[in-house]
Amino acid sequence: MKALKTLLATTLLLSVAACGGTGAASTGDGAKKTVTVYTADGLADWYKTRFDAFTQKTGIKVQTVEAGSGEVVSRLQKEKSNPQADVVVTLPPFIQKADKDGLLQKYDVPGADHVKGLKGDDYVTVVDNYLCFIANAQAGTPKTFDDLLDPKFKGKLQYSTPGQAGDGTAVLLLLQHLLGKDGALDYLKKLEANNVGPSASTGKLQPKVSKGELLVANGDVQMNAASIANDKSAFSIFFPAAAGKRTTLALPYVMGLGVGAPNADGGKQLMEYLLSTDAQQTISQDAFGLPARDDVTPTDANFTSVRKVTDGVEVWQPDWTAVLSDLDADVAAYTKAVG
């Protein structure tokens, strides 16, 4: 009888394991206890605290693969026949490219109705952010885009490459907005005399500016403010003006659920958690980002400092669908213009 009970119990256990559970951590499968996030760099400080809290809450571990915004999508494309990513976090227009290429699947994240920024059927903003530039103290304080053409910046200025990095693509888009497409190309052709050369990652420019190897580079407010505070980076954030007006563009971190995600249930749980009011409340405190939800207003010093640095700067919201449709042609024209 004891042997029969043991056999029945074993059979029942195997049946339950085969059916699985609703939570990724409840299946008993080690793979289901891990969520893989492919992400653009910049949010590591926020990820560390939030992922630890998520693991404590759910038992699901999170592993990240960081890369430039465009490289994140390139990796998804290469792995399309054997998907490895559960959650994808990158910048526009690369999130739209991932969606267009069928690399994301629909998931209506709870709380998405409180996101008034960028979102679509297959993606939603998780952290708000803005394009900016950074300058080493030796650069003085550049006021305008024309100031960056000064010969003193020759070999001391670099911006990440449009079409490869989200921040670099944003530079091209902002100049198109301010100067027109032809005017943007004319300006960037002139700027090439000072430009060090291509860079697929904006984040890698930060230490170079801090050390004085570069005097000016592009960046984004969240990443650069965090670097100043946490790494004691020796640079300041600025917004060069055109026609007497300082303008930037919204450059949010946007997340989506990867198509064919190995652990889709766990990915959904993580996305819901990252968009929860509890997690959103910590974005500025942990990483100098701004919450995507309109019902979350932090009161910490970091939130105040980010608001202060962007005070008086006009924010432009691109039509990212239109941007994506023209992107290949715009990048080709840019490549030809700068030689």
mmCIF file of N, CA, C and O in Angstrom, residues 183-281:
data_model
loop_
_atom_site.group_PDB
_atom_site.id
_atom_site.type_symbol
_atom_site.label_atom_id
_atom_site.label_comp_id
_atom_site.label_asym_id
_atom_site.label_seq_id
_atom_site.Cartn_x
_atom_site.Cartn_y
_atom_site.Cartn_z
ATOM 1 N N GLY A 183 19.291 71.275 -44.344
ATOM 2 C CA GLY A 183 20.067 72.093 -43.408
ATOM 3 C C GLY A 183 20.795 71.252 -42.383
ATOM 4 O O GLY A 183 21.933 71.543 -42.008
ATOM 5 N N ALA A 184 20.145 70.163 -41.924
ATOM 6 C CA ALA A 184 20.778 69.269 -40.955
ATOM 7 C C ALA A 184 22.003 68.603 -41.554
ATOM 8 O O ALA A 184 23.054 68.511 -40.910
ATOM 9 N N LEU A 185 21.886 68.156 -42.800
ATOM 10 C CA LEU A 185 23.023 67.504 -43.462
ATOM 11 C C LEU A 185 24.162 68.493 -43.704
ATOM 12 O O LEU A 185 25.339 68.154 -43.535
ATOM 13 N N ASP A 186 23.814 69.714 -44.084
ATOM 14 C CA ASP A 186 24.847 70.743 -44.284
ATOM 15 C C ASP A 186 25.595 70.999 -42.987
ATOM 16 O O ASP A 186 26.833 71.112 -42.968
ATOM 17 N N TYR A 187 24.850 71.103 -41.892
ATOM 18 C CA TYR A 187 25.474 71.359 -40.591
ATOM 19 C C TYR A 187 26.371 70.195 -40.183
ATOM 20 O O TYR A 187 27.525 70.401 -39.761
ATOM 21 N N LEU A 188 25.883 68.980 -40.289
ATOM 22 C CA LEU A 188 26.660 67.813 -39.867
ATOM 23 C C LEU A 188 27.895 67.614 -40.748
ATOM 24 O O LEU A 188 28.926 67.118 -40.278
ATOM 25 N N LYS A 189 27.800 68.014 -42.020
ATOM 26 C CA LYS A 189 28.972 67.949 -42.895
ATOM 27 C C LYS A 189 30.047 68.902 -42.386
ATOM 28 O O LYS A 189 31.244 68.571 -42.376
ATOM 29 N N LYS A 190 29.653 70.083 -41.938
ATOM 30 C CA LYS A 190 30.603 71.040 -41.353
ATOM 31 C C LYS A 190 31.160 70.521 -40.026
ATOM 32 O O LYS A 190 32.347 70.642 -39.744
ATOM 33 N N LEU A 191 30.277 69.935 -39.226
ATOM 34 C CA LEU A 191 30.678 69.437 -37.908
ATOM 35 C C LEU A 191 31.678 68.290 -38.027
ATOM 36 O O LEU A 191 32.468 68.054 -37.107
ATOM 37 N N GLU A 192 31.669 67.616 -39.172
ATOM 38 C CA GLU A 192 32.554 66.461 -39.361
ATOM 39 C C GLU A 192 34.030 66.856 -39.247
ATOM 40 O O GLU A 192 34.869 66.015 -38.904
ATOM 41 N N ALA A 193 34.332 68.113 -39.483
ATOM 42 C CA ALA A 193 35.717 68.578 -39.339
ATOM 43 C C ALA A 193 36.206 68.445 -37.905
ATOM 44 O O ALA A 193 37.405 68.292 -37.653
ATOM 45 N N ASN A 194 35.281 68.481 -36.947
ATOM 46 C CA ASN A 194 35.641 68.353 -35.529
ATOM 47 C C ASN A 194 35.391 66.956 -34.978
ATOM 48 O O ASN A 194 35.955 66.577 -33.950
ATOM 49 N N ASN A 195 34.554 66.181 -35.647
ATOM 50 C CA ASN A 195 34.102 64.890 -35.121
ATOM 51 C C ASN A 195 35.222 63.851 -35.136
ATOM 52 O O ASN A 195 35.914 63.679 -36.137
ATOM 53 N N VAL A 196 35.378 63.145 -34.018
ATOM 54 C CA VAL A 196 36.388 62.087 -33.913
ATOM 55 C C VAL A 196 36.048 60.916 -34.841
ATOM 56 O O VAL A 196 36.928 60.327 -35.459
ATOM 57 N N GLY A 197 34.773 60.573 -34.937
ATOM 58 C CA GLY A 197 34.381 59.448 -35.786
ATOM 59 C C GLY A 197 33.197 58.709 -35.215
ATOM 60 O O GLY A 197 32.610 59.134 -34.206
ATOM 61 N N PRO A 198 32.810 57.595 -35.833
ATOM 62 C CA PRO A 198 31.611 56.857 -35.415
ATOM 63 C C PRO A 198 31.721 56.297 -33.999
ATOM 64 O O PRO A 198 32.806 56.003 -33.510
ATOM 65 N N SER A 199 30.562 56.147 -33.352
ATOM 66 C CA SER A 199 30.472 55.474 -32.060
ATOM 67 C C SER A 199 29.097 54.834 -31.966
ATOM 68 O O SER A 199 28.079 55.513 -32.090
ATOM 69 N N ALA A 200 29.071 53.520 -31.775
ATOM 70 C CA ALA A 200 27.793 52.801 -31.707
ATOM 71 C C ALA A 200 27.114 52.959 -30.354
ATOM 72 O O ALA A 200 25.928 52.678 -30.215
ATOM 73 N N SER A 201 27.864 53.408 -29.345
ATOM 74 C CA SER A 201 27.313 53.527 -27.987
ATOM 75 C C SER A 201 27.532 54.927 -27.434
ATOM 76 O O SER A 201 28.663 55.403 -27.345
ATOM 77 N N THR A 202 26.445 55.574 -27.049
ATOM 78 C CA THR A 202 26.544 56.901 -26.443
ATOM 79 C C THR A 202 27.188 56.821 -25.063
ATOM 80 O O THR A 202 27.958 57.698 -24.683
ATOM 81 N N GLY A 203 26.870 55.768 -24.328
ATOM 82 C CA GLY A 203 27.393 55.635 -22.968
ATOM 83 C C GLY A 203 28.906 55.621 -22.917
ATOM 84 O O GLY A 203 29.513 56.095 -21.946
ATOM 85 N N LYS A 204 29.554 55.093 -23.960
ATOM 86 C CA LYS A 204 31.013 55.007 -23.963
ATOM 87 C C LYS A 204 31.684 56.372 -24.140
ATOM 88 O O LYS A 204 32.896 56.507 -23.947
ATOM 89 N N LEU A 205 30.904 57.382 -24.504
ATOM 90 C CA LEU A 205 31.466 58.724 -24.674
ATOM 91 C C LEU A 205 31.619 59.455 -23.342
ATOM 92 O O LEU A 205 32.435 60.372 -23.226
ATOM 93 N N GLN A 206 30.839 59.043 -22.345
ATOM 94 C CA GLN A 206 30.849 59.739 -21.055
ATOM 95 C C GLN A 206 32.238 59.781 -20.400
ATOM 96 O O GLN A 206 32.712 60.863 -20.039
ATOM 97 N N PRO A 207 32.903 58.634 -20.207
ATOM 98 C CA PRO A 207 34.216 58.678 -19.555
ATOM 99 C C PRO A 207 35.243 59.468 -20.354
ATOM 100 O O PRO A 207 36.149 60.077 -19.777
ATOM 101 N N LYS A 208 35.105 59.489 -21.672
ATOM 102 C CA LYS A 208 36.042 60.249 -22.498
ATOM 103 C C LYS A 208 35.890 61.752 -22.275
ATOM 104 O O LYS A 208 36.884 62.481 -22.228
ATOM 105 N N VAL A 209 34.658 62.205 -22.131
ATOM 106 C CA VAL A 209 34.430 63.625 -21.843
ATOM 107 C C VAL A 209 34.879 63.951 -20.429
ATOM 108 O O VAL A 209 35.485 64.991 -20.171
ATOM 109 N N SER A 210 34.607 63.061 -19.508
ATOM 110 C CA SER A 210 34.999 63.290 -18.115
ATOM 111 C C SER A 210 36.512 63.434 -17.974
ATOM 112 O O SER A 210 37.008 64.279 -17.219
ATOM 113 N N LYS A 211 37.255 62.613 -18.730
ATOM 114 C CA LYS A 211 38.720 62.648 -18.652
ATOM 115 C C LYS A 211 39.337 63.770 -19.487
ATOM 116 O O LYS A 211 40.529 64.037 -19.381
ATOM 117 N N GLY A 212 38.541 64.396 -20.342
ATOM 118 C CA GLY A 212 39.066 65.450 -21.195
ATOM 119 C C GLY A 212 39.582 64.952 -22.532
ATOM 120 O O GLY A 212 40.100 65.738 -23.328
ATOM 121 N N GLU A 213 39.459 63.647 -22.801
ATOM 122 C CA GLU A 213 39.831 63.128 -24.117
ATOM 123 C C GLU A 213 38.927 63.738 -25.180
ATOM 124 O O GLU A 213 39.350 63.988 -26.309
ATOM 125 N N LEU A 214 37.677 63.942 -24.811
ATOM 126 C CA LEU A 214 36.719 64.689 -25.609
ATOM 127 C C LEU A 214 36.280 65.903 -24.813
ATOM 128 O O LEU A 214 36.284 65.867 -23.574
ATOM 129 N N LEU A 215 35.891 66.957 -25.502
ATOM 130 C CA LEU A 215 35.367 68.132 -24.804
ATOM 131 C C LEU A 215 33.845 68.199 -24.877
ATOM 132 O O LEU A 215 33.202 68.728 -23.976
ATOM 133 N N VAL A 216 33.276 67.643 -25.940
ATOM 134 C CA VAL A 216 31.826 67.676 -26.127
ATOM 135 C C VAL A 216 31.356 66.356 -26.726
ATOM 136 O O VAL A 216 32.038 65.777 -27.585
ATOM 137 N N ALA A 217 30.206 65.891 -26.261
ATOM 138 C CA ALA A 217 29.567 64.704 -26.840
ATOM 139 C C ALA A 217 28.065 64.818 -26.647
ATOM 140 O O ALA A 217 27.587 65.660 -25.873
ATOM 141 N N ASN A 218 27.336 63.985 -27.362
ATOM 142 C CA ASN A 218 25.898 63.924 -27.123
ATOM 143 C C ASN A 218 25.612 62.947 -25.998
ATOM 144 O O ASN A 218 26.473 62.170 -25.590
ATOM 145 N N GLY A 219 24.391 62.997 -25.500
ATOM 146 C CA GLY A 219 24.004 62.083 -24.426
ATOM 147 C C GLY A 219 22.520 62.165 -24.191
ATOM 148 O O GLY A 219 21.753 62.594 -25.057
ATOM 149 N N ASP A 220 22.088 61.735 -23.031
ATOM 150 C CA ASP A 220 20.700 61.922 -22.620
ATOM 151 C C ASP A 220 20.680 62.254 -21.137
ATOM 152 O O ASP A 220 21.592 61.884 -20.396
ATOM 153 N N VAL A 221 19.672 62.973 -20.726
ATOM 154 C CA VAL A 221 19.627 63.552 -19.379
ATOM 155 C C VAL A 221 19.747 62.485 -18.305
ATOM 156 O O VAL A 221 20.531 62.624 -17.354
ATOM 157 N N GLN A 222 18.988 61.416 -18.427
ATOM 158 C CA GLN A 222 18.987 60.382 -17.386
ATOM 159 C C GLN A 222 20.367 59.768 -17.202
ATOM 160 O O GLN A 222 20.901 59.711 -16.096
ATOM 161 N N MET A 223 20.952 59.310 -18.285
ATOM 162 C CA MET A 223 22.244 58.637 -18.211
ATOM 163 C C MET A 223 23.349 59.582 -17.738
ATOM 164 O O MET A 223 24.175 59.220 -16.894
ATOM 165 N N ASN A 224 23.351 60.796 -18.259
ATOM 166 C CA ASN A 224 24.408 61.743 -17.912
ATOM 167 C C ASN A 224 24.288 62.247 -16.480
ATOM 168 O O ASN A 224 25.290 62.377 -15.774
ATOM 169 N N ALA A 225 23.063 62.528 -16.026
ATOM 170 C CA ALA A 225 22.867 62.972 -14.642
ATOM 171 C C ALA A 225 23.288 61.885 -13.662
ATOM 172 O O ALA A 225 23.909 62.167 -12.623
ATOM 173 N N ALA A 226 22.968 60.624 -13.988
ATOM 174 C CA ALA A 226 23.370 59.505 -13.124
ATOM 175 C C ALA A 226 24.883 59.379 -13.081
ATOM 176 O O ALA A 226 25.469 59.096 -12.030
ATOM 177 N N SER A 227 25.543 59.589 -14.214
ATOM 178 C CA SER A 227 27.001 59.484 -14.271
ATOM 179 C C SER A 227 27.673 60.573 -13.444
ATOM 180 O O SER A 227 28.667 60.339 -12.758
ATOM 181 N N ILE A 228 27.127 61.774 -13.487
ATOM 182 C CA ILE A 228 27.667 62.879 -12.693
ATOM 183 C C ILE A 228 27.550 62.570 -11.204
ATOM 184 O O ILE A 228 28.489 62.764 -10.426
ATOM 185 N N ALA A 229 26.392 62.055 -10.801
ATOM 186 C CA ALA A 229 26.140 61.795 -9.380
ATOM 187 C C ALA A 229 26.872 60.558 -8.868
ATOM 188 O O ALA A 229 27.473 60.581 -7.788
ATOM 189 N N ASN A 230 26.833 59.485 -9.646
ATOM 190 C CA ASN A 230 27.341 58.206 -9.154
ATOM 191 C C ASN A 230 28.804 57.951 -9.474
ATOM 192 O O ASN A 230 29.520 57.323 -8.685
ATOM 193 N N ASP A 231 29.243 58.427 -10.642
ATOM 194 C CA ASP A 231 30.622 58.185 -11.059
ATOM 195 C C ASP A 231 31.505 59.412 -10.888
ATOM 196 O O ASP A 231 32.683 59.374 -11.236
ATOM 197 N N LYS A 232 30.896 60.500 -10.385
ATOM 198 C CA LYS A 232 31.618 61.769 -10.220
ATOM 199 C C LYS A 232 32.211 62.243 -11.539
ATOM 200 O O LYS A 232 33.311 62.804 -11.586
ATOM 201 N N SER A 233 31.485 62.017 -12.620
ATOM 202 C CA SER A 233 31.952 62.427 -13.940
ATOM 203 C C SER A 233 32.101 63.941 -14.017
ATOM 204 O O SER A 233 31.242 64.695 -13.528
ATOM 205 N N ALA A 234 33.185 64.379 -14.646
ATOM 206 C CA ALA A 234 33.516 65.810 -14.703
ATOM 207 C C ALA A 234 33.009 66.412 -16.012
ATOM 208 O O ALA A 234 33.783 66.726 -16.920
ATOM 209 N N PHE A 235 31.710 66.503 -16.124
ATOM 210 C CA PHE A 235 31.129 67.210 -17.259
ATOM 211 C C PHE A 235 29.786 67.804 -16.835
ATOM 212 O O PHE A 235 29.229 67.444 -15.795
ATOM 213 N N SER A 236 29.296 68.734 -17.659
ATOM 214 C CA SER A 236 28.000 69.357 -17.388
ATOM 215 C C SER A 236 27.053 69.074 -18.550
ATOM 216 O O SER A 236 27.487 68.790 -19.674
ATOM 217 N N ILE A 237 25.769 69.146 -18.265
ATOM 218 C CA ILE A 237 24.730 68.911 -19.257
ATOM 219 C C ILE A 237 24.313 70.244 -19.861
ATOM 220 O O ILE A 237 24.136 71.236 -19.144
ATOM 221 N N PHE A 238 24.169 70.288 -21.193
ATOM 222 C CA PHE A 238 23.685 71.518 -21.814
ATOM 223 C C PHE A 238 22.834 71.192 -23.034
ATOM 224 O O PHE A 238 22.855 70.075 -23.558
ATOM 225 N N PHE A 239 22.074 72.199 -23.483
ATOM 226 C CA PHE A 239 21.201 72.069 -24.642
ATOM 227 C C PHE A 239 21.536 73.203 -25.603
ATOM 228 O O PHE A 239 21.152 74.356 -25.371
ATOM 229 N N PRO A 240 22.282 72.919 -26.685
ATOM 230 C CA PRO A 240 22.639 73.988 -27.612
ATOM 231 C C PRO A 240 21.409 74.576 -28.300
ATOM 232 O O PRO A 240 20.464 73.847 -28.633
ATOM 233 N N ALA A 241 21.447 75.868 -28.500
ATOM 234 C CA ALA A 241 20.307 76.568 -29.087
ATOM 235 C C ALA A 241 20.459 76.707 -30.596
ATOM 236 O O ALA A 241 21.570 76.693 -31.138
ATOM 237 N N ALA A 242 19.342 76.833 -31.271
ATOM 238 C CA ALA A 242 19.288 77.180 -32.691
ATOM 239 C C ALA A 242 18.254 78.287 -32.830
ATOM 240 O O ALA A 242 17.164 78.200 -32.257
ATOM 241 N N ALA A 243 18.625 79.348 -33.547
ATOM 242 C CA ALA A 243 17.727 80.494 -33.710
ATOM 243 C C ALA A 243 17.281 81.042 -32.352
ATOM 244 O O ALA A 243 16.128 81.450 -32.175
ATOM 245 N N GLY A 244 18.194 81.034 -31.403
ATOM 246 C CA GLY A 244 17.930 81.618 -30.094
ATOM 247 C C GLY A 244 17.067 80.800 -29.170
ATOM 248 O O GLY A 244 16.691 81.268 -28.089
ATOM 249 N N LYS A 245 16.765 79.556 -29.555
ATOM 250 C CA LYS A 245 15.867 78.734 -28.737
ATOM 251 C C LYS A 245 16.504 77.379 -28.438
ATOM 252 O O LYS A 245 17.013 76.707 -29.338
ATOM 253 N N ARG A 246 16.479 76.988 -27.161
ATOM 254 C CA ARG A 246 16.971 75.663 -26.780
ATOM 255 C C ARG A 246 15.822 74.659 -26.915
ATOM 256 O O ARG A 246 14.753 74.852 -26.354
ATOM 257 N N THR A 247 16.106 73.613 -27.672
ATOM 258 C CA THR A 247 15.085 72.597 -27.934
ATOM 259 C C THR A 247 15.695 71.213 -27.775
ATOM 260 O O THR A 247 16.857 70.997 -28.105
ATOM 261 N N THR A 248 14.914 70.295 -27.264
ATOM 262 C CA THR A 248 15.332 68.895 -27.209
ATOM 263 C C THR A 248 14.177 68.028 -27.684
ATOM 264 O O THR A 248 13.104 68.543 -28.033
ATOM 265 N N LEU A 249 14.395 66.735 -27.730
ATOM 266 C CA LEU A 249 13.290 65.845 -28.069
ATOM 267 C C LEU A 249 13.149 64.761 -27.014
ATOM 268 O O LEU A 249 14.124 64.370 -26.366
ATOM 269 N N ALA A 250 11.926 64.324 -26.834
ATOM 270 C CA ALA A 250 11.645 63.251 -25.886
ATOM 271 C C ALA A 250 12.276 61.965 -26.408
ATOM 272 O O ALA A 250 12.104 61.611 -27.575
ATOM 273 N N LEU A 251 13.024 61.292 -25.540
ATOM 274 C CA LEU A 251 13.760 60.094 -25.943
ATOM 275 C C LEU A 251 13.588 59.020 -24.873
ATOM 276 O O LEU A 251 14.522 58.674 -24.151
ATOM 277 N N PRO A 252 12.374 58.489 -24.752
ATOM 278 C CA PRO A 252 12.086 57.567 -23.648
ATOM 279 C C PRO A 252 12.657 56.174 -23.843
ATOM 280 O O PRO A 252 12.959 55.741 -24.962
ATOM 281 N N TYR A 253 12.809 55.476 -22.726
ATOM 282 C CA TYR A 253 13.056 54.036 -22.761
ATOM 283 C C TYR A 253 11.696 53.368 -22.907
ATOM 284 O O TYR A 253 10.770 53.644 -22.139
ATOM 285 N N VAL A 254 11.584 52.481 -23.881
ATOM 286 C CA VAL A 254 10.301 51.856 -24.196
ATOM 287 C C VAL A 254 10.469 50.340 -24.129
ATOM 288 O O VAL A 254 11.482 49.803 -24.585
ATOM 289 N N MET A 255 9.483 49.664 -23.551
ATOM 290 C CA MET A 255 9.609 48.207 -23.396
ATOM 291 C C MET A 255 8.516 47.459 -24.140
ATOM 292 O O MET A 255 7.408 47.959 -24.345
ATOM 293 N N GLY A 256 8.880 46.238 -24.541
ATOM 294 C CA GLY A 256 7.928 45.358 -25.197
ATOM 295 C C GLY A 256 8.242 43.915 -24.853
ATOM 296 O O GLY A 256 9.333 43.597 -24.373
ATOM 297 N N LEU A 257 7.285 43.039 -25.104
ATOM 298 C CA LEU A 257 7.455 41.608 -24.853
ATOM 299 C C LEU A 257 7.970 40.956 -26.127
ATOM 300 O O LEU A 257 7.368 41.095 -27.200
ATOM 301 N N GLY A 258 9.108 40.260 -26.042
ATOM 302 C CA GLY A 258 9.698 39.649 -27.213
ATOM 303 C C GLY A 258 8.823 38.554 -27.799
ATOM 304 O O GLY A 258 8.229 37.768 -27.076
ATOM 305 N N VAL A 259 8.749 38.510 -29.127
ATOM 306 C CA VAL A 259 7.982 37.446 -29.771
ATOM 307 C C VAL A 259 8.716 36.121 -29.540
ATOM 308 O O VAL A 259 9.947 36.054 -29.579
ATOM 309 N N GLY A 260 7.966 35.082 -29.240
ATOM 310 C CA GLY A 260 8.560 33.785 -28.954
ATOM 311 C C GLY A 260 9.356 33.765 -27.665
ATOM 312 O O GLY A 260 10.245 32.929 -27.487
ATOM 313 N N ALA A 261 9.041 34.686 -26.754
ATOM 314 C CA ALA A 261 9.779 34.781 -25.487
ATOM 315 C C ALA A 261 9.817 33.429 -24.780
ATOM 316 O O ALA A 261 8.775 32.793 -24.573
ATOM 317 N N PRO A 262 11.009 32.947 -24.402
ATOM 318 C CA PRO A 262 11.112 31.657 -23.701
ATOM 319 C C PRO A 262 10.330 31.631 -22.392
ATOM 320 O O PRO A 262 9.840 30.597 -21.974
ATOM 321 N N ASN A 263 10.241 32.785 -21.743
ATOM 322 C CA ASN A 263 9.501 32.869 -20.480
ATOM 323 C C ASN A 263 8.557 34.070 -20.550
ATOM 324 O O ASN A 263 8.754 35.081 -19.874
ATOM 325 N N ALA A 264 7.554 33.951 -21.402
ATOM 326 C CA ALA A 264 6.618 35.054 -21.616
ATOM 327 C C ALA A 264 5.863 35.422 -20.345
ATOM 328 O O ALA A 264 5.640 36.598 -20.059
ATOM 329 N N ASP A 265 5.459 34.423 -19.567
ATOM 330 C CA ASP A 265 4.731 34.708 -18.327
ATOM 331 C C ASP A 265 5.590 35.527 -17.373
ATOM 332 O O ASP A 265 5.123 36.501 -16.774
ATOM 333 N N GLY A 266 6.848 35.126 -17.215
ATOM 334 C CA GLY A 266 7.746 35.875 -16.357
ATOM 335 C C GLY A 266 8.008 37.265 -16.903
ATOM 336 O O GLY A 266 8.088 38.237 -16.155
ATOM 337 N N GLY A 267 8.124 37.370 -18.226
ATOM 338 C CA GLY A 267 8.322 38.673 -18.852
ATOM 339 C C GLY A 267 7.157 39.603 -18.599
ATOM 340 O O GLY A 267 7.342 40.797 -18.308
ATOM 341 N N LYS A 268 5.947 39.084 -18.687
ATOM 342 C CA LYS A 268 4.755 39.892 -18.418
ATOM 343 C C LYS A 268 4.745 40.375 -16.972
ATOM 344 O O LYS A 268 4.412 41.534 -16.688
ATOM 345 N N GLN A 269 5.113 39.476 -16.045
ATOM 346 C CA GLN A 269 5.149 39.862 -14.639
ATOM 347 C C GLN A 269 6.164 40.988 -14.408
ATOM 348 O O GLN A 269 5.900 41.938 -13.664
ATOM 349 N N LEU A 270 7.319 40.885 -15.066
ATOM 350 C CA LEU A 270 8.345 41.909 -14.899
ATOM 351 C C LEU A 270 7.885 43.242 -15.478
ATOM 352 O O LEU A 270 8.072 44.295 -14.851
ATOM 353 N N MET A 271 7.275 43.229 -16.649
ATOM 354 C CA MET A 271 6.800 44.461 -17.266
ATOM 355 C C MET A 271 5.724 45.124 -16.401
ATOM 356 O O MET A 271 5.717 46.343 -16.227
ATOM 357 N N GLU A 272 4.824 44.308 -15.864
ATOM 358 C CA GLU A 272 3.789 44.851 -14.974
ATOM 359 C C GLU A 272 4.430 45.490 -13.750
ATOM 360 O O GLU A 272 4.020 46.574 -13.311
ATOM 361 N N TYR A 273 5.446 44.831 -13.212
ATOM 362 C CA TYR A 273 6.109 45.372 -12.028
ATOM 363 C C TYR A 273 6.820 46.692 -12.340
ATOM 364 O O TYR A 273 6.706 47.660 -11.584
ATOM 365 N N LEU A 274 7.536 46.756 -13.468
ATOM 366 C CA LEU A 274 8.285 47.965 -13.802
ATOM 367 C C LEU A 274 7.369 49.158 -14.055
ATOM 368 O O LEU A 274 7.773 50.310 -13.864
ATOM 369 N N LEU A 275 6.134 48.892 -14.477
ATOM 370 C CA LEU A 275 5.194 49.986 -14.721
ATOM 371 C C LEU A 275 4.286 50.243 -13.518
ATOM 372 O O LEU A 275 3.435 51.133 -13.561
ATOM 373 N N SER A 276 4.468 49.497 -12.442
ATOM 374 C CA SER A 276 3.665 49.708 -11.240
ATOM 375 C C SER A 276 4.029 51.037 -10.593
ATOM 376 O O SER A 276 5.128 51.575 -10.784
ATOM 377 N N THR A 277 3.124 51.589 -9.806
ATOM 378 C CA THR A 277 3.389 52.872 -9.153
ATOM 379 C C THR A 277 4.572 52.767 -8.193
ATOM 380 O O THR A 277 5.365 53.707 -8.075
ATOM 381 N N ASP A 278 4.715 51.630 -7.536
ATOM 382 C CA ASP A 278 5.823 51.450 -6.600
ATOM 383 C C ASP A 278 7.170 51.552 -7.308
ATOM 384 O O ASP A 278 8.088 52.242 -6.850
ATOM 385 N N ALA A 279 7.307 50.866 -8.444
ATOM 386 C CA ALA A 279 8.573 50.898 -9.177
ATOM 387 C C ALA A 279 8.789 52.251 -9.835
ATOM 388 O O ALA A 279 9.906 52.799 -9.832
ATOM 389 N N GLN A 280 7.736 52.821 -10.397
ATOM 390 C CA GLN A 280 7.850 54.116 -11.080
ATOM 391 C C GLN A 280 8.273 55.236 -10.122
ATOM 392 O O GLN A 280 8.987 56.159 -10.502
ATOM 393 N N GLN A 281 7.872 55.120 -8.882
ATOM 394 C CA GLN A 281 8.204 56.123 -7.878
ATOM 395 C C GLN A 281 9.710 56.193 -7.615
ATOM 396 O O GLN A 281 10.216 57.199 -7.118
#
